[in-house]
Each structure stands twice: as structure tokens, then as C-alpha cells.
Coordinates of C-alpha atoms in Angstrom, one line a residue:
X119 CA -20.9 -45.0 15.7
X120 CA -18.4 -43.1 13.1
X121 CA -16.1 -40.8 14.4
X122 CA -16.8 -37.9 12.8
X123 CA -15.5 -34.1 12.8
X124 CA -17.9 -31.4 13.9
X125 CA -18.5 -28.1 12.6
X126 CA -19.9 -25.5 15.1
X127 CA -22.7 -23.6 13.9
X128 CA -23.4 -19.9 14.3
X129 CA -25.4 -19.2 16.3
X130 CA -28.1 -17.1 14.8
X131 CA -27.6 -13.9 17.1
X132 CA -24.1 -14.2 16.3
X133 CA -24.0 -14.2 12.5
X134 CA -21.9 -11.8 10.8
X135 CA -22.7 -9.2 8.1
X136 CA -21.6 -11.0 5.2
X137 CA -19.9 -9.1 1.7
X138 CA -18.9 -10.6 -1.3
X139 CA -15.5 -8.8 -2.1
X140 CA -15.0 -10.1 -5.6
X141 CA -17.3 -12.5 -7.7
X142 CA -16.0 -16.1 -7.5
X143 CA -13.8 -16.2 -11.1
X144 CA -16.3 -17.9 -13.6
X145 CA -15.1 -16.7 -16.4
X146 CA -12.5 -14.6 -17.6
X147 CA -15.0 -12.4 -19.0
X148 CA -16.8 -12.4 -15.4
X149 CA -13.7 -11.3 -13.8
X150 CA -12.7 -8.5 -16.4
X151 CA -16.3 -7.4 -15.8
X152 CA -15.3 -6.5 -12.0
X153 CA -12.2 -5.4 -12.6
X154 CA -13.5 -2.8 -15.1
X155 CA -15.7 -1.7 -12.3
X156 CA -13.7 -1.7 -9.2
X157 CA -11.3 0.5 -11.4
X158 CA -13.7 2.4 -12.5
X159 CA -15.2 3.3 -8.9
X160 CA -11.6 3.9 -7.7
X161 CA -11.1 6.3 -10.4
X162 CA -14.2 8.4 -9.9
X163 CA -13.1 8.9 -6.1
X164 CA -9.5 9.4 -7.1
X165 CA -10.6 11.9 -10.3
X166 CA -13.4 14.1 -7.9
X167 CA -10.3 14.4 -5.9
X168 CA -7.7 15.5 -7.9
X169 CA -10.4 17.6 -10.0
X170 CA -11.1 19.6 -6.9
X171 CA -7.8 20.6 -6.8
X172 CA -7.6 21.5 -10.0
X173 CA -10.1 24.3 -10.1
X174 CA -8.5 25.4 -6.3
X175 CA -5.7 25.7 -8.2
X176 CA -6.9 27.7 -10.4
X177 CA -8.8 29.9 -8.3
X178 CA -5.6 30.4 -6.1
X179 CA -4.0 32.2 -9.3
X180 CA -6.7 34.6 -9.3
X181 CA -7.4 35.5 -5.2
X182 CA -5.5 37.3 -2.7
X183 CA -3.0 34.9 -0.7
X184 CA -5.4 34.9 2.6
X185 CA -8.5 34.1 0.7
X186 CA -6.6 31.0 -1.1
X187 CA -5.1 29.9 2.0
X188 CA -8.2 29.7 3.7
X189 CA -9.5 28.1 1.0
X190 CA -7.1 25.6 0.6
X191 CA -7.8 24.8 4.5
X192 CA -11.6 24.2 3.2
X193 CA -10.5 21.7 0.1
X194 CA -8.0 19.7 1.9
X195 CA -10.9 18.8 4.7
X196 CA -13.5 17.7 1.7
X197 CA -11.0 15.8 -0.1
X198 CA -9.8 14.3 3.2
X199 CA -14.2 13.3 3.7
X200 CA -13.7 11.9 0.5
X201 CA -10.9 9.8 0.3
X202 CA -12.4 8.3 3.6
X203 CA -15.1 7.6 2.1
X204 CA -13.5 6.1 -0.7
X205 CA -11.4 3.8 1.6
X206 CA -14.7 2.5 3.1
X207 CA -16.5 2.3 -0.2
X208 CA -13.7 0.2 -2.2
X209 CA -12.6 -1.9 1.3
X210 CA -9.5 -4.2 0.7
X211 CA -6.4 -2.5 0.0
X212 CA -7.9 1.1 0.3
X213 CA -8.0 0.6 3.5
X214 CA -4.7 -0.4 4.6
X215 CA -3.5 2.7 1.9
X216 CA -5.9 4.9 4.3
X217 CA -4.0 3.8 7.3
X218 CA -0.8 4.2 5.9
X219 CA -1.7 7.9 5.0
X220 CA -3.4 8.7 8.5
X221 CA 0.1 8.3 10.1
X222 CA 1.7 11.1 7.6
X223 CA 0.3 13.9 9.7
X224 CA 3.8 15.4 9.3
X225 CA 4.0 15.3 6.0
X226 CA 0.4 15.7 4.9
X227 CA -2.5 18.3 5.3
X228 CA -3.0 17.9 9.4
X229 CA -6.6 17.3 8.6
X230 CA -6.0 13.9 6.7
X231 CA -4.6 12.5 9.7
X232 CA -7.7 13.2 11.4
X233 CA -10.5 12.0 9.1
X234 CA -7.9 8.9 8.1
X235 CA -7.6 7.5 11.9
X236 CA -10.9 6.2 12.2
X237 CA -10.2 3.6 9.4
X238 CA -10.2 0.2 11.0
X239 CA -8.9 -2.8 9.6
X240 CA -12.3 -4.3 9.8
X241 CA -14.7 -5.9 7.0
X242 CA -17.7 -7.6 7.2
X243 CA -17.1 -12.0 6.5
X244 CA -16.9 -13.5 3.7
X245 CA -19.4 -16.2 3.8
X246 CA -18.4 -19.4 5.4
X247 CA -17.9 -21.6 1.5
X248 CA -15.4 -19.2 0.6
X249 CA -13.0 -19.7 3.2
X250 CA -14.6 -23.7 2.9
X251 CA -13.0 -23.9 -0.1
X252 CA -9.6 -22.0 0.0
X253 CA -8.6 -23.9 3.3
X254 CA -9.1 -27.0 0.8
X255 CA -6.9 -25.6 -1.8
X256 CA -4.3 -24.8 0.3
X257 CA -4.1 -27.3 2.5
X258 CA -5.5 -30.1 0.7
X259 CA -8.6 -31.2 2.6
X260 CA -12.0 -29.5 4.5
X261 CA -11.5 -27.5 7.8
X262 CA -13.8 -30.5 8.8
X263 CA -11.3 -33.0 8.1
X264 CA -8.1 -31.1 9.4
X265 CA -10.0 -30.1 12.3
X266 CA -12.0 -31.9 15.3
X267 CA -13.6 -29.0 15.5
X268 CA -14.4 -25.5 13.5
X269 CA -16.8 -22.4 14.3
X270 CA -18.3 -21.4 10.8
X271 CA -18.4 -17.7 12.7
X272 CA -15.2 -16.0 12.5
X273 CA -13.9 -13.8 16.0
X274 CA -12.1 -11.9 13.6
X275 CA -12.4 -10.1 9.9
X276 CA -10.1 -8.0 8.0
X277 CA -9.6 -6.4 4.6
X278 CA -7.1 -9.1 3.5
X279 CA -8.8 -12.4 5.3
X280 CA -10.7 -13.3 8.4
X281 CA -10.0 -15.8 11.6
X282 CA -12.2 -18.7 13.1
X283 CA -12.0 -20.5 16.4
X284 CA -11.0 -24.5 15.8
X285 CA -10.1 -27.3 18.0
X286 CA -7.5 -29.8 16.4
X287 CA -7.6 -33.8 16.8
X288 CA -5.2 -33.9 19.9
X289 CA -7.4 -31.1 21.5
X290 CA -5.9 -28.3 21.3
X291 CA -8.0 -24.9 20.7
X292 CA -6.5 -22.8 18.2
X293 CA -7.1 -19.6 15.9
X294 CA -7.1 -20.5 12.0
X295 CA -6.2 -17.5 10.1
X296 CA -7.4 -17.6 6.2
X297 CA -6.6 -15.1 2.9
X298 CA -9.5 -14.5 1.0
X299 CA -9.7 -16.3 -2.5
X300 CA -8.4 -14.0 -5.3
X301 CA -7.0 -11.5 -3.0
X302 CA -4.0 -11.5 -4.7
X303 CA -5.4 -9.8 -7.6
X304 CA -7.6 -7.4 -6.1
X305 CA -4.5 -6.4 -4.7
X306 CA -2.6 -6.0 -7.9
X307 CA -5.3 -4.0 -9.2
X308 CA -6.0 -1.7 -6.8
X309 CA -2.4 -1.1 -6.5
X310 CA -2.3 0.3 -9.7
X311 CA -5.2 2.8 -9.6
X312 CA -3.3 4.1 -6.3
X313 CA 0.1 4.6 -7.8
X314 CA -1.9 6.6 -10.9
X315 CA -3.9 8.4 -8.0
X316 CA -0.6 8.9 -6.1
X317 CA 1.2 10.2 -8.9
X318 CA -1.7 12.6 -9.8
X319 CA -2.2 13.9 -5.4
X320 CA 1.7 14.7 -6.0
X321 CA 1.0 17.6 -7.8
X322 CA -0.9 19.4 -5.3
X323 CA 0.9 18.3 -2.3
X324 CA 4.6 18.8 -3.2
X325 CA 6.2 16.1 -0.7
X326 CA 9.8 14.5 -2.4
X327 CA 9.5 10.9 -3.0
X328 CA 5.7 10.7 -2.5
X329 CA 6.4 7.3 -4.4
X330 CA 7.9 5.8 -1.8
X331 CA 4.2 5.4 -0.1
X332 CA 3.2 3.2 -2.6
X333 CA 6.4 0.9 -2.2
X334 CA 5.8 0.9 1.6
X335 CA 2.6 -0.5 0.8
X336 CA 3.3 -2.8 -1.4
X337 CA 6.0 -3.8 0.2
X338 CA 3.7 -4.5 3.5
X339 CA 0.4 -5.6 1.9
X340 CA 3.5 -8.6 0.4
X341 CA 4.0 -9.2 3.8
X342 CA 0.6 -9.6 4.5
X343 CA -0.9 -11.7 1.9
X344 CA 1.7 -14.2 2.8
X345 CA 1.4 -16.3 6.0
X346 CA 4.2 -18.0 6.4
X347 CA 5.8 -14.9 6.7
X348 CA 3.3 -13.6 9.7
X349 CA 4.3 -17.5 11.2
X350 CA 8.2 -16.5 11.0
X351 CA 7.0 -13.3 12.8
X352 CA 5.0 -15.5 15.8
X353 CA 8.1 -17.4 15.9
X354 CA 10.7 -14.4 16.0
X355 CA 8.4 -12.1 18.4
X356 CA 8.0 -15.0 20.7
X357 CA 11.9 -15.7 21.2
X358 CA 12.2 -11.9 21.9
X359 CA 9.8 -12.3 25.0
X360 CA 10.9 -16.1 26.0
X361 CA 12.3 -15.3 29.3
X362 CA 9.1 -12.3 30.1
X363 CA 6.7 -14.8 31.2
X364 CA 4.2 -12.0 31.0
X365 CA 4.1 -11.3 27.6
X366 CA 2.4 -14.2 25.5
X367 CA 3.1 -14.4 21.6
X368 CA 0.9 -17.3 20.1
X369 CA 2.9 -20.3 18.8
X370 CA 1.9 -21.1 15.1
X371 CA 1.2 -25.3 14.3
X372 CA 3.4 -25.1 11.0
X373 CA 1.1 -29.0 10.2
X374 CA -1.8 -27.0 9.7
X375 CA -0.1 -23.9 7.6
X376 CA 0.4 -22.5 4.1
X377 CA 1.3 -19.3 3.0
X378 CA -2.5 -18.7 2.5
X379 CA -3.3 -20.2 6.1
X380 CA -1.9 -19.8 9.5
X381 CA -3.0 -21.8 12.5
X382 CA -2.2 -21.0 15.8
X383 CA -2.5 -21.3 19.8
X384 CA -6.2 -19.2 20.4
X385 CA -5.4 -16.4 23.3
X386 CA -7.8 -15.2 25.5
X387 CA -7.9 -12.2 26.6
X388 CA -9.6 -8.9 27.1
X389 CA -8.8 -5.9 24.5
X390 CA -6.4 -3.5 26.5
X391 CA -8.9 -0.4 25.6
X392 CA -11.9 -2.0 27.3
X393 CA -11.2 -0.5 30.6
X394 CA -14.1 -2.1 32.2
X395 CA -13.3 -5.6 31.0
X396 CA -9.6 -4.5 32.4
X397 CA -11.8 -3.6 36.2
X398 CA -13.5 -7.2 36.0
X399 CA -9.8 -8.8 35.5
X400 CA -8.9 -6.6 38.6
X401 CA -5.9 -5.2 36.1
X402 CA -5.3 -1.1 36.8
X403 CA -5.5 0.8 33.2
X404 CA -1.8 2.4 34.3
X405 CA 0.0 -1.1 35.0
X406 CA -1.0 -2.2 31.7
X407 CA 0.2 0.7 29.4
X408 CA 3.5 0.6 31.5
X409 CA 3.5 -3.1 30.6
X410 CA 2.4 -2.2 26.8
X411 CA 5.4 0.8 26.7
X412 CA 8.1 -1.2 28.1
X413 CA 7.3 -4.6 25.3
X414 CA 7.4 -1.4 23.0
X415 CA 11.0 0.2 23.9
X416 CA 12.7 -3.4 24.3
X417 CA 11.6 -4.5 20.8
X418 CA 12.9 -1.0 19.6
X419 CA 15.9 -0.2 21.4
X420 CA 16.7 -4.3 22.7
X421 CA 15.1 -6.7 20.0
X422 CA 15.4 -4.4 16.9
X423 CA 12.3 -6.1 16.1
X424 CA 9.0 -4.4 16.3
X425 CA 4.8 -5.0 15.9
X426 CA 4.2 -2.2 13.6
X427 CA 0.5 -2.4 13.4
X428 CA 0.2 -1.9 17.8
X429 CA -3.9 -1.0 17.5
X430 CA -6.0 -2.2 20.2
X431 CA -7.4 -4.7 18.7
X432 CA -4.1 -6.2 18.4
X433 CA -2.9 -6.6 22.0
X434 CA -4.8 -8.5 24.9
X435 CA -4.7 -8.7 28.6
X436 CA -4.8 -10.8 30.9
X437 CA -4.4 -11.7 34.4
X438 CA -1.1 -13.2 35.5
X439 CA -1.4 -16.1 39.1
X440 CA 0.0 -13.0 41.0
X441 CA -2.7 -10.7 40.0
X442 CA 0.2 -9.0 37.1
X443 CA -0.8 -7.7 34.0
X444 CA 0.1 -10.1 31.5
X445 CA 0.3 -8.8 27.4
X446 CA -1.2 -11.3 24.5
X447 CA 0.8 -9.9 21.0
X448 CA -1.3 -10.6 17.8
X449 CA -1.6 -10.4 14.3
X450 CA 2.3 -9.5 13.7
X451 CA 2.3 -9.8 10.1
X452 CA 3.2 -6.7 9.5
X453 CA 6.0 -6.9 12.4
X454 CA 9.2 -5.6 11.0
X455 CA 12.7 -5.0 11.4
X456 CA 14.0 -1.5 12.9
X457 CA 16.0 0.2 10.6
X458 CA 18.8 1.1 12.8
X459 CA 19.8 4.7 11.0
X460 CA 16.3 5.8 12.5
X461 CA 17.3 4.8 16.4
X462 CA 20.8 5.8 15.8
X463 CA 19.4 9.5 14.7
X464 CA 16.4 9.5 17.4
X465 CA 18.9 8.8 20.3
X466 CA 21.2 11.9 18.7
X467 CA 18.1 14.2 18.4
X468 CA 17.3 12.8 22.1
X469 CA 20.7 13.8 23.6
X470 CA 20.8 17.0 21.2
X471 CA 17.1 17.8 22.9
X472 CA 18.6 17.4 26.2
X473 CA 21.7 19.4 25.8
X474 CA 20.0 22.3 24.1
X475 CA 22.3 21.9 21.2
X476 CA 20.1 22.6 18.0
X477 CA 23.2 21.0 15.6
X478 CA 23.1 18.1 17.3
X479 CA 19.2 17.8 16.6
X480 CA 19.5 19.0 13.1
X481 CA 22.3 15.9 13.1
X482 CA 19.8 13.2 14.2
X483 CA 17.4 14.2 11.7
X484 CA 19.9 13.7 9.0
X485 CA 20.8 10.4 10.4
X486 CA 17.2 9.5 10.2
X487 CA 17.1 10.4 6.5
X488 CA 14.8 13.1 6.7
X489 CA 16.9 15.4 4.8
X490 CA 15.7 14.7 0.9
X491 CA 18.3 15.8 -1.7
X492 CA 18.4 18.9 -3.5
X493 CA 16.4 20.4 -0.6
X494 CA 16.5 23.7 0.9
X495 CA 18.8 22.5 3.6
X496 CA 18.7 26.4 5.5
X497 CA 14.8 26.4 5.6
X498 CA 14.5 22.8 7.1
X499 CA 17.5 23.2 9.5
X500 CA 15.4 26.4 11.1
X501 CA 12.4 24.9 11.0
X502 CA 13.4 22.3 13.1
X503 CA 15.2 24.7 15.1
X504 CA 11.9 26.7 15.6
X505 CA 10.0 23.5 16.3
X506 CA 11.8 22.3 19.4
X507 CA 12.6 25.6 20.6
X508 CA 8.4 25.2 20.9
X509 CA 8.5 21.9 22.2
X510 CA 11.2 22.8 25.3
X511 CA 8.9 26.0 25.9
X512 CA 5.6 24.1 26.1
X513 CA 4.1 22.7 29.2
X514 CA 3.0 19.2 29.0
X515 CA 1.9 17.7 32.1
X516 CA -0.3 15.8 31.4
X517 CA 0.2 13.5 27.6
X518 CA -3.4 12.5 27.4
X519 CA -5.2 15.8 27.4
X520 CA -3.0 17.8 25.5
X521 CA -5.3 20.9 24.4
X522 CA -6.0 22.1 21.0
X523 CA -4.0 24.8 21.4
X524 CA -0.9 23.0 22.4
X525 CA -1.2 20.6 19.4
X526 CA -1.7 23.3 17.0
X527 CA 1.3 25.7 18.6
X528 CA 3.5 22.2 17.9
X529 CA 1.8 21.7 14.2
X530 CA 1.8 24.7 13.0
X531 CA 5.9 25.5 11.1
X532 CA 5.2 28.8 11.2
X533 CA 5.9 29.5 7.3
X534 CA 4.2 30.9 4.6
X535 CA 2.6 29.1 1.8
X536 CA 5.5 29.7 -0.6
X537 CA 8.4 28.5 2.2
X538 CA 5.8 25.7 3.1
X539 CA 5.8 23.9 -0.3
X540 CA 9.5 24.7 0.0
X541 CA 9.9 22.9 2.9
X542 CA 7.5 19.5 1.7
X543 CA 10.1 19.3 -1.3
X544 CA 13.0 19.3 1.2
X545 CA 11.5 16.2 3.4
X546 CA 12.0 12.6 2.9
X547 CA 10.6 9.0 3.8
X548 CA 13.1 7.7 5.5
X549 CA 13.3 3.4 4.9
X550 CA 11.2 2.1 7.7
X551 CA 9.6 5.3 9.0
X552 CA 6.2 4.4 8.2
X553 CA 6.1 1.3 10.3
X554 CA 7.9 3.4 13.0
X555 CA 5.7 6.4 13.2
X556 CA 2.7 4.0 12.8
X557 CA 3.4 2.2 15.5
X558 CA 4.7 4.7 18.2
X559 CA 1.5 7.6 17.1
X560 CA -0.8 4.7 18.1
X561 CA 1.0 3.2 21.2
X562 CA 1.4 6.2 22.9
X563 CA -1.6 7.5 21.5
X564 CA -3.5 4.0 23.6
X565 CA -0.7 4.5 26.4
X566 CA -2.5 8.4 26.8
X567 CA -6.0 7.1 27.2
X568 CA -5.1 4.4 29.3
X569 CA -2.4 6.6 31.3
X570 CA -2.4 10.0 30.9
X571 CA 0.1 11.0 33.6
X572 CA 2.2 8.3 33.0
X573 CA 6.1 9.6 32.3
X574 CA 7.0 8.0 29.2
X575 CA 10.5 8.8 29.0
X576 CA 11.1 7.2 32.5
X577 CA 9.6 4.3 31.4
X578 CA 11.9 4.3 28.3
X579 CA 14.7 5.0 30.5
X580 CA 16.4 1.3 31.0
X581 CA 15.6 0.5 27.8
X582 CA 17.1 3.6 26.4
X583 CA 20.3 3.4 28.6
X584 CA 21.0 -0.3 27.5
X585 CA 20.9 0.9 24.4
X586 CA 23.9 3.4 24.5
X587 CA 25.9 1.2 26.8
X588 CA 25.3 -1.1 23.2
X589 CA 25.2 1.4 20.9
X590 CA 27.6 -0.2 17.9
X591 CA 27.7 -3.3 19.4
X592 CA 25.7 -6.5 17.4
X593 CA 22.6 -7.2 18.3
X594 CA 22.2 -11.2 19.5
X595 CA 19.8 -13.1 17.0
X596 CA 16.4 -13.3 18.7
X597 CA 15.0 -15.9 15.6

């Protein structure tokens, strides 16, 4: 009897949603078609956008200052609704653009942060022939040829591409990772309806190089949408942890990869915010955001090499032979350098924080490359004076339940409109904050629900001493 490969069927209770992204490219005509939609549908969420605050604008002119901040408060929660919305609606790159903006809670409205965090980076499949056929271009033959095995159902799906389960010929089980066909151009498209919708939002909400957003995510959704870059990543992340036999990075099969596929060693594992799969592993919720905190600080502070993209979904646990918590690291495409000016100016604002000494803090900030040029210097200087004279008088006990109150005492600059616009204009992006903010908001954020009383900064404290006794010093190559 023939040897032949096997394809694992879905089972029926298991089969996915399925949405067709863009129309297979019949035609050139066919595909202009959809792009004149998709543009079209982007621009009617961008334009009700930036129409509403035209006429706030205008009313704003016309009101008392208290009625027009109020209202302003009431337009930038609609708008926020909307462009939510709008990222679900359009899918693909909207929604990586959503998350990117959901971790600029200090430089946007407050409430955009907090309609923008619920995006996940989840679509439903593509069906089965699509992916069929672009493992075939890029690799040159069928998944049921390169494979001894392959699960038509994938674990995974996400705006860019989707993952399946697979076994290969010397019976190994591994994770195939595949791009969407024509995601590429979707890309390209959509990437120019958000720079026009960018360059429109600026307008309203005067932040200095606003541009830079659209860079950053071009820059990353680059990274992305190619997987030979994720597999340099896999290959980097796991000689930072080589000698932490508790921390498991998944080793990419470079035979069975392309820059629009990535095969790799399948991890099992239970999602380190299902606290009840965590109680059937026997693993306490505490142990593993220690674990999850230190693999952050030593990438930071020790490996200068970080997994920018740290949601749940991307970190599994598991149960080491000794009963330890062991950490599973995936989908590190968008794992990144640290751009050393940023922990150079975090440990000065740390030891300025520490020694009371507000020009020392102000010091770190400019180090970070928060200062923008041409700024009102004076106003940001006291405002960040003001802000952690708040944040040494507040009493945190307790990270995970931090009250309303609390987080709107810290929020809240304490300015008036005018000095507020004054103040956007005199902020910057620092190079690599993004990533950085991204990644800490949601790791500590995960690190609160798991542990709320645990002490952060003695956790961090090793890592954080190591890297003074460093400080200047070069780093070892960890790839």
C-alpha cells in the first residue's frame, strides 16, 4: 500500500468562522474593484471622524470654555466608539493601527486608550485553499507533501496570517505559520488611507510628530509580513534564555521556511491568564507573573532584546519536573531591539525619583527623547515636576486595584485647555517607545491581575542593579 501523507480533517464542532479578506486577484479590474471599496469604507470612518471635529470645532469658538471642554470630553468618547469600530469593520492592518494607538494613553485623549484595548489581534480563518495554495507558492509543493501530517483547522488566526498544527516526515509535531495571499497589498493600501487619516486627526489633537505613528507601524507591520525575520527573532530570543531551562522559545525548522512561512517546534501549554487551567497544572498565579516579570527586566536591562507584543495569548505555561513554573515565548515577530537612550533615561528618572531630585527626572526624560523641539520646555519641565510630586504622595498598595480615583489624580496634568495643547506640541515619540510602552502597559497590566500585591520593583531589583554595575559597558551578542 502507497505511502501517502495525511491531512487531518476538522472536525465539524471545531470549524472556524471563515472570512474572505480580499477576493482572490482575477483580474486587475477585480482587484481595483476592492481596492476602490476598502478605501472607500476606510474613508467614510476616517471622514465621520474628522467631520465630527470639525463642527466641535466650530462650536468651541462660539461656547463658554466649560461647556466646550465638556464637550470635547463627549466627542473624543464617540470618535474613540468609532474608530473601534472601524478597526473591527476594516480588520487587517486597522487593527494592529488600533493597538498601536491604545498604548498612547499619554499622548492621546485617555478615553482612546480605553475603548482601543479590547482590540485583539484575532480574525476569523481564511478558508483552508487559501493557505493550500500560498504554502505551494512559497515553498514549492502542498502542505500534504512537505508534511506527514497537517490539521486543515488552524489553533491560531491573526490579521496578517493564521497557524496550523503539522507533523513532519521524521515525526516531529510542529506549528506552520502562513501570511495570507495578497497581504502585502492590503497592507500598502491601507497604509495610505491611515497616513491621510493621520495627517487629518493631527489637527484636532496637536501631538509633535504624530507622523512618526505611521512609521512605527509600518516599520513593524515590515517586520511582520516577513517571516524570516520572526525566525531570526526565535533564534535570537532563544539564545537569550539558553542557560534558563524554564523559559522555552520555539526553535524554527529553517527546511520548511520562507519569508511568507515559518515552521516551528508546537509548545504546549496553558495561556498564563487562564487561572484555572494554571490550578489544574498545580502552578500558583503569583509564581508565574514573577517568572513572566523577571524574563521581562533581563530582556530589558540584560539582553537589550525584548518581545514587544507580551499579550496573553502570547506566553504559555507550563509545569517544569520540580513542580516550577516554566514560560513558553511566542509569536516574536514583532520582538525588537531596546533603544538604549530610553533605559539610559528610565534608570536616571528612576535614581532622580529616588533622590527627590526633580532635575534629575526632568534629565531622564530628555534622555528618553521626550522633549520635542521648539517646545515649551518651562511648561513640560513643571508638569513633570507636578506629576511625580503626585506619584511620591499617592498610596499604592496594592498595583492591581488601583481605584479610579487614583488613576485619574495620576492622569489628570492639571492644565487648562490652552496650556494642554501647549504641552501635546512640546512632547515627542521617542525611537522605540512604542514597542516599549506596549510591552511594559500590558505585562504589568497581566502581572496585576495575576499578582496584585506583588512588588515589582523588588523583582526588578537584580536586574536593575546588574545593569548599573554595566551601565556603558557592551552588551555580549545573544544572536
Amino acid at each position: 500500500m502507497e505511502d501517502r501523507p495525511v491531512v487531518i480533517a476538522p472536525a465539524e464542532s471545531a470549524t472556524p468562522s471563515i472570512v474572505r479578506i480580499a477576493p482572490r486577484a482575477r483580474s486587475p479590474r477585480a482587484s481595483a474593484a476592492w481596492a476602490f471599496v476598502r478605501m472607500t469604507r476606510a474613508s467614510w470612518w476616517f471622514g465621520l471622524i474628522v467631520s465630527s471635529y470639525l463642527i466641535q470645532k466650530a462650536f468651541a469658538r462660539l461656547a463658554s470654555d466649560g461647556w466646550a471642554a465638556a464637550r470635547w470630553e463627549r466627542v473624543h468618547a464617540k470618535n474613540a466608539r468609532r474608530l473601534y469600530r472601524a478597526c473591527v469593520s476594516l480588520r487587517g492592518v486597522y487593527i494592529k493601527m488600533g493597538q498601536v494607538l491604545s498604548i498612547m494613553g499619554t499622548f492621546l485623549p485617555p478615553v482612546y486608550g480605553r475603548e482601543l484595548e479590547g482590540l485583539q489581534d484575532k480574525v476569523p480563518a481564511r478558508p483552508f485553499r487559501d493557505i493550500e495554495r500560498a504554502i505551494a507558492a512559497s515553498l514549492g509543493a502542498t502542505p500534504q507533501r512537505l508534511f506527514a501530517a497537517f490539521d486543515e483547522t488552524p489553533v491560531a488566526a491573526a490579521s496578517l496570517g493564521q497557524v496550523h498544527r503539522a507533523m513532519t516526515h521524521d515525526g516531529r509535531e510542529v506549528a506552520v505559520k502562513v501570511l495570507y495571499p495578497n497581504i502585502e497589498a492590503i497592507m500598502r493600501l491601507d497604509l495610505r488611507v491611515i497616513g491621510w487619516g493621520l495627517s487629518l486627526y493631527r489637527r484636532f489633537v496637536p501631538i509633535a510628530q504624530l507622523e512618526r505613528l505611521h512609521g512605527q507601524l509600518t516599520e513593524m507591520l515590515e517586520q511582520e509580513t516577513d517571516l524570516s525575520h520572526e525566525a531570526r527573532c526565535l533564534t535570537r530570543m532563544g539564545a537569550c534564555f539558553a542557560n534558563d531551562p524554564n523559559v522555552l522559545v520555539p526553535e524554527p525548522r529553517p527546511e520548511l521556511s520562507s519569508a511568507r512561512v515559518l515552521t516551528m517546534s508546537f509548545m504546549e501549554g496553558v495561556k498564563v491568564s487562564d487561572q484555572d487551567g494554571l490550578a489544574r497544572l498545580g502552578l500558583e498565579p503569583r509564581a508565574v507573573a514573577r517568572k513572566l516579570v523577571e524574563v521581562f527586566y533581563k530582556n530589558l536591562l540584560v539582553d537589550g532584546f525584548f518581545h514587544a507584543d507580551p499579550h496573553p495569548g502570547n506566553f504559555f505555561a507550563q509545569r517544569g519536573p520540580n513542580g516550577e513554573v516554566r514560560i513558553v515565548m511566542l509569536d516574536l515577530g514583532s520582538a525588537t531591539p531596546v533603544h538604549a537612550p530610553l533605559v539610559d533615561g528610565m534608570m536616571t528618572i528612576l535614581g532622580g525619583f529616588m533622590a527627590k531630585d526633580d532635575g534629575m527626572v526632568m534629565s531622564g526624560v530628555e534622555t528618553m527623547g521626550f522633549v520635542a523641539a521648539g517646545g515649551d520646555r518651562e511648561l513640560l519641565e513643571r508638569t513633570v515636576k507636578q506629576y511625580f510630586q503626585r506619584l511620591l504622595n499617592l498610596d499604592i498598595s496594592d498595583f492591581g486595584n488601583i481605584g479610579i480615583d487614583q488613576a485619574s489624580e495620576l492622569a489628570d496634568p492639571g492644565l487648562r485647555r490652552r496650556e494642554l495643547r501647549k504641552l501635546m506640541r512640546s512632547v515627542s515619540f521617542p525611537e522605540g517607545w512604542f514597542y516599549l510602552e506596549r510591552a511594559a502597559v500590558i505585562l504589568f497590566g497581566l502581572s496585576g491581575q495575576l499578582a496584585p500585591r506583588l512588588n515589582l520593583a523588588q523583582v526588578g531589583f537584580p536586574f536593575v542593579a546588574r545593569y548599573l554595575a554595566t551601565r556603558g559597558k557592551p552588551r555580549a551578542a545573544t544572536a
